Short mmCIF file of C-alpha atoms and ligand atoms in Angstrom, two decimals:
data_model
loop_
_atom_site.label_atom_id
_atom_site.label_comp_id
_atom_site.label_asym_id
_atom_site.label_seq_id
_atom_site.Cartn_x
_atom_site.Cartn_y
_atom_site.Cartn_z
CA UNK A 1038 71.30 33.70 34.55
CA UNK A 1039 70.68 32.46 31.05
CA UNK A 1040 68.88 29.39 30.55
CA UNK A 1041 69.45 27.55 27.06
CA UNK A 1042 68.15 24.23 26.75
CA UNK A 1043 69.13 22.33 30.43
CA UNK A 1044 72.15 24.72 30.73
CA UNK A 1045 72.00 28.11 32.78
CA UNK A 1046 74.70 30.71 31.54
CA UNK A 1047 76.24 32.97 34.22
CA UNK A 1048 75.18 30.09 37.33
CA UNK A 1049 78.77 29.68 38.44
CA UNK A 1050 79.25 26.96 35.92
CA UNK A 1051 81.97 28.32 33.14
CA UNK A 1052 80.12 27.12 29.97
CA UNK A 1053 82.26 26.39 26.89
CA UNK A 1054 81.05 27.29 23.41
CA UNK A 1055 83.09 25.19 20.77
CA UNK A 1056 83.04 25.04 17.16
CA UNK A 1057 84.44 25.81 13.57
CA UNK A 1058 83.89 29.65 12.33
CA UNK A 1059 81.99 28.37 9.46
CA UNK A 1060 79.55 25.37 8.97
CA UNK A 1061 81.24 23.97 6.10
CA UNK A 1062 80.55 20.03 5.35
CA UNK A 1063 78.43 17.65 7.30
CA UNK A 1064 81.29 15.79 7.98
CA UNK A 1065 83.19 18.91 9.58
CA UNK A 1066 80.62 19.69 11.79
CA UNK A 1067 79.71 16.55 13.45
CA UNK A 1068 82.99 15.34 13.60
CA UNK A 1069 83.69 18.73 15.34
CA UNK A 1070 80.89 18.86 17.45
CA UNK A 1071 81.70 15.12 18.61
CA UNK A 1072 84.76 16.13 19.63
CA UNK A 1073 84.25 19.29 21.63
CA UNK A 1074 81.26 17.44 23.53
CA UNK A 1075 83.38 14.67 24.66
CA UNK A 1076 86.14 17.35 25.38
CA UNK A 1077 83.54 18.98 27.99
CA UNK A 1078 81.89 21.94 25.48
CA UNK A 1079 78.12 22.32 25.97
CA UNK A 1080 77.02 24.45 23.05
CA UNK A 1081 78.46 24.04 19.64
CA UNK A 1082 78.81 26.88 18.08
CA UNK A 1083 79.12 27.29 13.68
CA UNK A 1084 78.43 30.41 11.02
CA UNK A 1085 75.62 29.48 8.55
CA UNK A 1086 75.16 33.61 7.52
CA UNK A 1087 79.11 34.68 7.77
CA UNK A 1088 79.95 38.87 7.73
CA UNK A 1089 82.99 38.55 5.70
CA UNK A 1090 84.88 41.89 5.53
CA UNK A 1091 85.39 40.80 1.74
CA UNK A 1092 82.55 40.02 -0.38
CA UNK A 1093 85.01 37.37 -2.27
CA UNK A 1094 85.27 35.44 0.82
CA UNK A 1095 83.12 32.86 1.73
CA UNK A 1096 79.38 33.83 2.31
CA UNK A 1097 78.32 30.93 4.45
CA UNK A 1098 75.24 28.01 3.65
CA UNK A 1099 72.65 29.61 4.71
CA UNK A 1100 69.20 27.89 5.58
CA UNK A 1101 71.51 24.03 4.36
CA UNK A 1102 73.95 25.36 7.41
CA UNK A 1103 70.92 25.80 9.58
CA UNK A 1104 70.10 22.37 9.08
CA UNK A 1105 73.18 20.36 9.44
CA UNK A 1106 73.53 22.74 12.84
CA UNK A 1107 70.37 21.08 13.83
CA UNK A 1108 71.16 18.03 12.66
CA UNK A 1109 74.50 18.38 14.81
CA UNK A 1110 71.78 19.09 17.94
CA UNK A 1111 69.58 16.04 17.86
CA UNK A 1112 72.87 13.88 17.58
CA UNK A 1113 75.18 15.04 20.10
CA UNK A 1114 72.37 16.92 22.26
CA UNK A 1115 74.68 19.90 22.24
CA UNK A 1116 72.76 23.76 22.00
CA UNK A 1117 73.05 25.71 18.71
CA UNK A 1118 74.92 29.21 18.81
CA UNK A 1119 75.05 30.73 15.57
CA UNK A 1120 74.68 34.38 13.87
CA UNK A 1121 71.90 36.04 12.40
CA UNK A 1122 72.86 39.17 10.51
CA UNK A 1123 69.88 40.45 9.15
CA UNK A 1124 66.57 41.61 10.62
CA UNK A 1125 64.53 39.67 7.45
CA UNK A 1126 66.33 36.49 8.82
CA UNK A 1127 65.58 36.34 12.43
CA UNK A 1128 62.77 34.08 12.08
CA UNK A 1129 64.47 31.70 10.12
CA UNK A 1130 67.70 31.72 12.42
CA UNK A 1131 65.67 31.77 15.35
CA UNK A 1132 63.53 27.99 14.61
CA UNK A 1133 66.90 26.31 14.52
CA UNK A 1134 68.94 27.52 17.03
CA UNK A 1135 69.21 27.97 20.70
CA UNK A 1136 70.89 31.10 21.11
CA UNK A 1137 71.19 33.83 18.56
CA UNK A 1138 74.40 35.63 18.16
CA UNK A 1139 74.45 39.13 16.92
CA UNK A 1140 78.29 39.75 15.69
CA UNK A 1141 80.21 42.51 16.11
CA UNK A 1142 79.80 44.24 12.69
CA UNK A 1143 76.25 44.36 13.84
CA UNK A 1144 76.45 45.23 17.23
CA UNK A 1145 74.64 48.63 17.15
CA UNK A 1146 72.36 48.02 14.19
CA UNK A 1147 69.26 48.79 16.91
CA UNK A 1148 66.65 47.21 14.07
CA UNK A 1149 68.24 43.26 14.03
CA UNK A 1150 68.34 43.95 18.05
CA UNK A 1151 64.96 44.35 18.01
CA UNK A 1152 63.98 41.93 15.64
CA UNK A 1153 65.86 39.43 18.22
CA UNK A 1154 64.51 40.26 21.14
CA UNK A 1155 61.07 40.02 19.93
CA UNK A 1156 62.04 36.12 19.02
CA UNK A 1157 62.41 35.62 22.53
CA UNK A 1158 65.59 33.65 21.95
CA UNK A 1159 68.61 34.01 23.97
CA UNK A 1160 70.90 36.30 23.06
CA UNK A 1161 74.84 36.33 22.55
CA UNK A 1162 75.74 40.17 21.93
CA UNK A 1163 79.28 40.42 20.75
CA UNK A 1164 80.97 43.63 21.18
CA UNK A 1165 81.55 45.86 18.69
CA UNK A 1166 84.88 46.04 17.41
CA UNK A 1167 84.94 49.94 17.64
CA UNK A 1168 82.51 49.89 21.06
CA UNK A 1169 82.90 51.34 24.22
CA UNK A 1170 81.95 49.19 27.44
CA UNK A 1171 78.96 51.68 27.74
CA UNK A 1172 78.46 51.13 24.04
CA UNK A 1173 78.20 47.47 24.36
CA UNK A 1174 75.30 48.31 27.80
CA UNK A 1175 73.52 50.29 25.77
CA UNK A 1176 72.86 47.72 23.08
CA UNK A 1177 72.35 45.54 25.96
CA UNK A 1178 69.54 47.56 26.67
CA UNK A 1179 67.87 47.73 23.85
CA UNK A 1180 67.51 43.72 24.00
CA UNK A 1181 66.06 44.15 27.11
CA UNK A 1182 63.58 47.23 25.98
CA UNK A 1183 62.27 44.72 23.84
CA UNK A 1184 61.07 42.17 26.55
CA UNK A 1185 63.79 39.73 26.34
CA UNK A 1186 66.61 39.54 29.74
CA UNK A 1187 68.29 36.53 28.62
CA UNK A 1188 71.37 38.29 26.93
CA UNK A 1189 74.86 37.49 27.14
CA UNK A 1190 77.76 39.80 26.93
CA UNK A 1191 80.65 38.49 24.33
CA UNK A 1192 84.13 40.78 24.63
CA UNK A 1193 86.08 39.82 21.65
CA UNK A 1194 88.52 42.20 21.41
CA UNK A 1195 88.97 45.75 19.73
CA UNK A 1196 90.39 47.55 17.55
CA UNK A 1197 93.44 49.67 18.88
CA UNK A 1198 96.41 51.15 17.59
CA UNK A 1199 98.09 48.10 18.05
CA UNK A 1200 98.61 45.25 15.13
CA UNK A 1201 100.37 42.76 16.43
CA UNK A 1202 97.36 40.89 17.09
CA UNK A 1203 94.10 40.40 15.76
CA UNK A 1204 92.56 42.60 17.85
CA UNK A 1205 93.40 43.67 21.36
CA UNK A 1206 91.87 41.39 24.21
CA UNK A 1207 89.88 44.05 26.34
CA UNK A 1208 89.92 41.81 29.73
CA UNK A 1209 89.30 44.90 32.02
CA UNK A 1210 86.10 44.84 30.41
CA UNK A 1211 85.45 41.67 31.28
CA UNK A 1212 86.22 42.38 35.20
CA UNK A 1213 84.05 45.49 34.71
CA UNK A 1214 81.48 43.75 33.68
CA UNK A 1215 81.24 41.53 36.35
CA UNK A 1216 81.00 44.68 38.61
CA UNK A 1217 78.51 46.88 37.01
CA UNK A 1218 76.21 44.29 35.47
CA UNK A 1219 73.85 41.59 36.49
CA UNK A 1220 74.73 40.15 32.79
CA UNK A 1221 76.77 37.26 31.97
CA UNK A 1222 79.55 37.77 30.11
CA UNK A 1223 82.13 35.52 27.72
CA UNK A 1224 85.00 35.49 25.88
CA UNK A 1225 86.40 34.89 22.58
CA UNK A 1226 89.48 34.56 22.67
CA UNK A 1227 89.85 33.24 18.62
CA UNK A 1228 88.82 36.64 17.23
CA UNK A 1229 90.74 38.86 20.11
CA UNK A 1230 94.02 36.45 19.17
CA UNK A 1231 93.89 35.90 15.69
CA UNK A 1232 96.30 33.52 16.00
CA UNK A 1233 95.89 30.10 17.39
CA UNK A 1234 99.06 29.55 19.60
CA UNK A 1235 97.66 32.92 21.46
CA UNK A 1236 93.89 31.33 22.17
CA UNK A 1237 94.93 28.97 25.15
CA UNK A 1238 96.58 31.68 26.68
CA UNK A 1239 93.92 34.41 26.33
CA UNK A 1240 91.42 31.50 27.61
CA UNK A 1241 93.03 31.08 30.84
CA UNK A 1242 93.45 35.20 31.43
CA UNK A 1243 89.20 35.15 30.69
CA UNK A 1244 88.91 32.47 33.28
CA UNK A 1245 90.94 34.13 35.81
CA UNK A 1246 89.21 37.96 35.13
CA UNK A 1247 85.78 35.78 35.86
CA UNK A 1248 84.11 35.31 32.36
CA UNK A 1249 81.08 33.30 32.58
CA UNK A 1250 82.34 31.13 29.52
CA UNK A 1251 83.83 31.26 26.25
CA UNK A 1252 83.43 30.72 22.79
CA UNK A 1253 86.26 28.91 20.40
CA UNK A 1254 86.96 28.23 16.97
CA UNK A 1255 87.72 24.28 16.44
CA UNK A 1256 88.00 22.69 13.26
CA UNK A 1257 89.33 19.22 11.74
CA UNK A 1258 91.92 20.77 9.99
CA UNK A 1259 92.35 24.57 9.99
CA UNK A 1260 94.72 24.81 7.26
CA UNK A 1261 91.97 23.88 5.07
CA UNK A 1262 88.94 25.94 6.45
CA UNK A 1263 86.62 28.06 4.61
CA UNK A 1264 87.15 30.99 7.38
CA UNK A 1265 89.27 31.87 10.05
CA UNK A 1266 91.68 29.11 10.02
CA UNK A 1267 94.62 30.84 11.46
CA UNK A 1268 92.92 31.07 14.41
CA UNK A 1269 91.50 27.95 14.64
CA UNK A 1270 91.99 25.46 17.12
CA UNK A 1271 93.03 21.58 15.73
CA UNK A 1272 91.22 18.89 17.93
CA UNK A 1273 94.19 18.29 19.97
CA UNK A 1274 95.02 21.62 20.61
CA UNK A 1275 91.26 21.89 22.04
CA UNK A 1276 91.85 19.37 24.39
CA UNK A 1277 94.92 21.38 25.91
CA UNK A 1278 93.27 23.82 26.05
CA UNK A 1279 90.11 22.73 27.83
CA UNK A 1280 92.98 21.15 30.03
CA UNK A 1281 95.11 23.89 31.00
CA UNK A 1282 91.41 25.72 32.50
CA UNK A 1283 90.42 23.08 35.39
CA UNK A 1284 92.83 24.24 37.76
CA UNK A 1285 92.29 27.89 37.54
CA UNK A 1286 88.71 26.87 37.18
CA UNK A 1287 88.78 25.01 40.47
CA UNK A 1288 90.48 27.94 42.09
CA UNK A 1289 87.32 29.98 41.63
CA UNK A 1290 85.10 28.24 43.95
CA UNK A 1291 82.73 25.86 44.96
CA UNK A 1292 79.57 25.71 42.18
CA UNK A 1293 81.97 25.27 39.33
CA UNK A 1294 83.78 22.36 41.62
CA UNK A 1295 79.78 21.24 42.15
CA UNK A 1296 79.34 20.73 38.91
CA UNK A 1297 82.19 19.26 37.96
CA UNK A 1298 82.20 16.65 40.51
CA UNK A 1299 78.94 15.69 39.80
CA UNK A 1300 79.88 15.02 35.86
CA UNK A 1301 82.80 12.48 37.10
CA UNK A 1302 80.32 10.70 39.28
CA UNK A 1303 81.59 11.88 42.49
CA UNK A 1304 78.43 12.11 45.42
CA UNK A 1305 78.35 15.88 46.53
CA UNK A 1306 77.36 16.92 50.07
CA UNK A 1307 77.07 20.87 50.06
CA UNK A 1308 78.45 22.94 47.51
CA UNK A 1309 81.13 24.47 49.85
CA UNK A 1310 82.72 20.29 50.27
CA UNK A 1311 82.71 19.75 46.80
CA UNK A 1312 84.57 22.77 46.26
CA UNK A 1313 87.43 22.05 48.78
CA UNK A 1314 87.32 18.69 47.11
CA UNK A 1315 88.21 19.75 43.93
CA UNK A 1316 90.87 22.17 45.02
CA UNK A 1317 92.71 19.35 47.00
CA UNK A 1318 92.34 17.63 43.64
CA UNK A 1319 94.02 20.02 41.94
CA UNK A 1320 96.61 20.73 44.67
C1 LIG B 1076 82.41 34.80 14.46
O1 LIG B 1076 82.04 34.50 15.61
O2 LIG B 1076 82.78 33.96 13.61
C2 LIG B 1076 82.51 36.24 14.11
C3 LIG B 1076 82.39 36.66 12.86
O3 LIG B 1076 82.74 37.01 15.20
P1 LIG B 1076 82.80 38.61 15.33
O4 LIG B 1076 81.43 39.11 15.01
O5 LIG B 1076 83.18 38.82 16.77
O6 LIG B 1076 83.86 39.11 14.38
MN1 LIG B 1077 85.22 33.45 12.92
#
C-alpha cells in the first residue's frame, strides 16, 4: 500500500487520477481539477516538465506549472501527480508534489530513479513503451534499492506491430502484476487509446483485470489543448466515464463497497455488509 496524503494506493479502494496532459492556464487547471474532484477523482494529475517526442511541441511551464499545481492542492485538497524528467529537477518537482511520476521515455534511465527514490516521495513508474513486464520489475527495483517502497506500477500501453491505436493496452500485464507483485498497479488508459471514444472502454477492462486505479486525461476543451487533446476526455465525457465503473467496481468486493458507502453517508457495519449492500445496489 501507498500512502499519499490521507489516501492509501493499492488498499482495495480503486483511486482515480484525473487531469489535463499539460498544466496550461490557471483557469484550465482549477476548473479541471474542480470538476474531477466533485466527479469522485482523488489526485489531480497535470505535466509542468512535458517529454514531447518533437522539440516544436509544447515544452511545458515549468517551476509557474509547479505552482498553479499547488495552488490547485490547497484549493480543492486534491494530491499532486506530475512528472519529473530530469535527475537536476527532482528536488524542485519533489517540494510541490505528492507523488512523482517518472514517464515512460524515462523509465530505465537508472540515474532520475535514483535521484527519486532518495526524495522519499511516492513514486508512479510508468512503463516503458518498449519494456518488458520484467523490464518494468526491474526498474521497480531499483526504486526500492534506493530506500523508498512506496512505488506504483503504471501500464500504459506498448508499442507493437499494431497502429490502429495509440499504443496497444497490455492488460495481461496488469493481471500479472497482481500475481507476482506486492506492488500496486494502474492504468492509463489515455496514452494506451490515443483516442478518446476508446478511454471509457479501456477503463472498465483495467477495472475488471484488477488495477489498483487509473490515471486520465481531462480537459475543458480538448480541441484546444496544448498536448494530447485527441485523447482527452471533455468534462462530460469524464463523468460517463467515472459512471460506467461503479458497477463493475462494486462487483469486486467489499472494501471498495466500504468506502464508497461511507462517502454517500451510509453507516457501515463490517466490511463484508457493506459490500453485499452495494452489490444489491447495483443489482
Ligand atoms: C503523460 O502522462 O502525459 C505522459 C507523457 O505519459 P507517458 O510517459 O506514459 O507517455
Ligand atoms: Mn499526455
Amino acid at each position: 500500500m501507498v500512502p499519499v496524503l490521507d489516501l492509501e494506493i493499492g488498499g482495495g479502494e480503486f483511486v482515480t487520477m484525473a487531469g489535463p496532459c499539460s498544466v496550461e492556464t490557471e483557469f484550465q487547471l482549477m476548473a479541471t481539477a474542480n470538476h474531477v474532484r466533485r466527479a469522485g477523482a482523488r489526485i489531480l494529475r497535470g505535466g509542468a516538465f512535458k517529454p514531447r517526442s518533437s522539440p516544436y511541441s509544447f515544452q511545458g511551464h515549468g517551476l509557474e506549472g509547479l505552482k498553479m499545481l499547488a495552488h490547485a492542492r490547497q484549493e480543492t485538497g486534491l494530491a499532486i501527480v506530475t512528472e519529473v524528467m530530469s535527475e537536476e529537477d527532482v528536488p524542485l518537482v519533489a517540494e510541490y508534489a505528492d507523488i512523482l511520476q517518472i514517464g515512460s521515455r524515462n523509465m530505465e534511465n537508472y540515474a532520475l530513479l535514483e535521484a527519486a527514490a532518495r526524495s522519499g516521495r511516492p513514486i508512479l513508474l510508468k512503463r516503458g513503451m518498449v519494456a518488458t513486464i520484467a523490464d518494468m520489475l526491474c526498474s521497480a527495483q531499483v526504486v526500492l534499492d534506493n530506500g523508498n517502497p512506496n512505488i506504483i506500477l503504471c501500464e500504459r500501453g506498448i508499442r507493437t506491430f499494431e497502429t490502429a491505436l495509440r499504443n496497444t493496452f497490455d492488460v495481461a500485464a496488469i493481471a500479472l502484476i497482481k500475481q507476482v507483485s506486492h506492488l500496486p498497479i494502474i492504468a492509463d488508459p489515455s496514452h494506451a487509446a490515443g483516442a478518446s471514444d476508446l478511454v471509457p472502454a479501456l477503463a472498465r477492462i483495467a477495472v475488471a483485470a484488477g488495477a489498483d486505479g487509473m490515471i486520465v486525461e481531462v480537459h475543458p476543451n480538448p480541441e484546444n489543448a496544448w498536448s494530447d487533446g485527441e485523447q482527452s476526455l471533455d468534462f462530460a465525457e469524464f463523468d460517463e466515464l467515472m459512471e460506467s465503473i461503479e458497477p463493475l467496481l462494486a462487483l469486486r468486493g467489499p472494501a471498495q463497497c466500504e468506502r464508497k458507502l461511507a462517502r454517500r453517508g451510509v453507516a457501515v457495519g463490517s466490511r463484508q455488509a457493506a459490500g453485499f449492500r452495494a452489490l444489491e445496489a447495483v443489482g
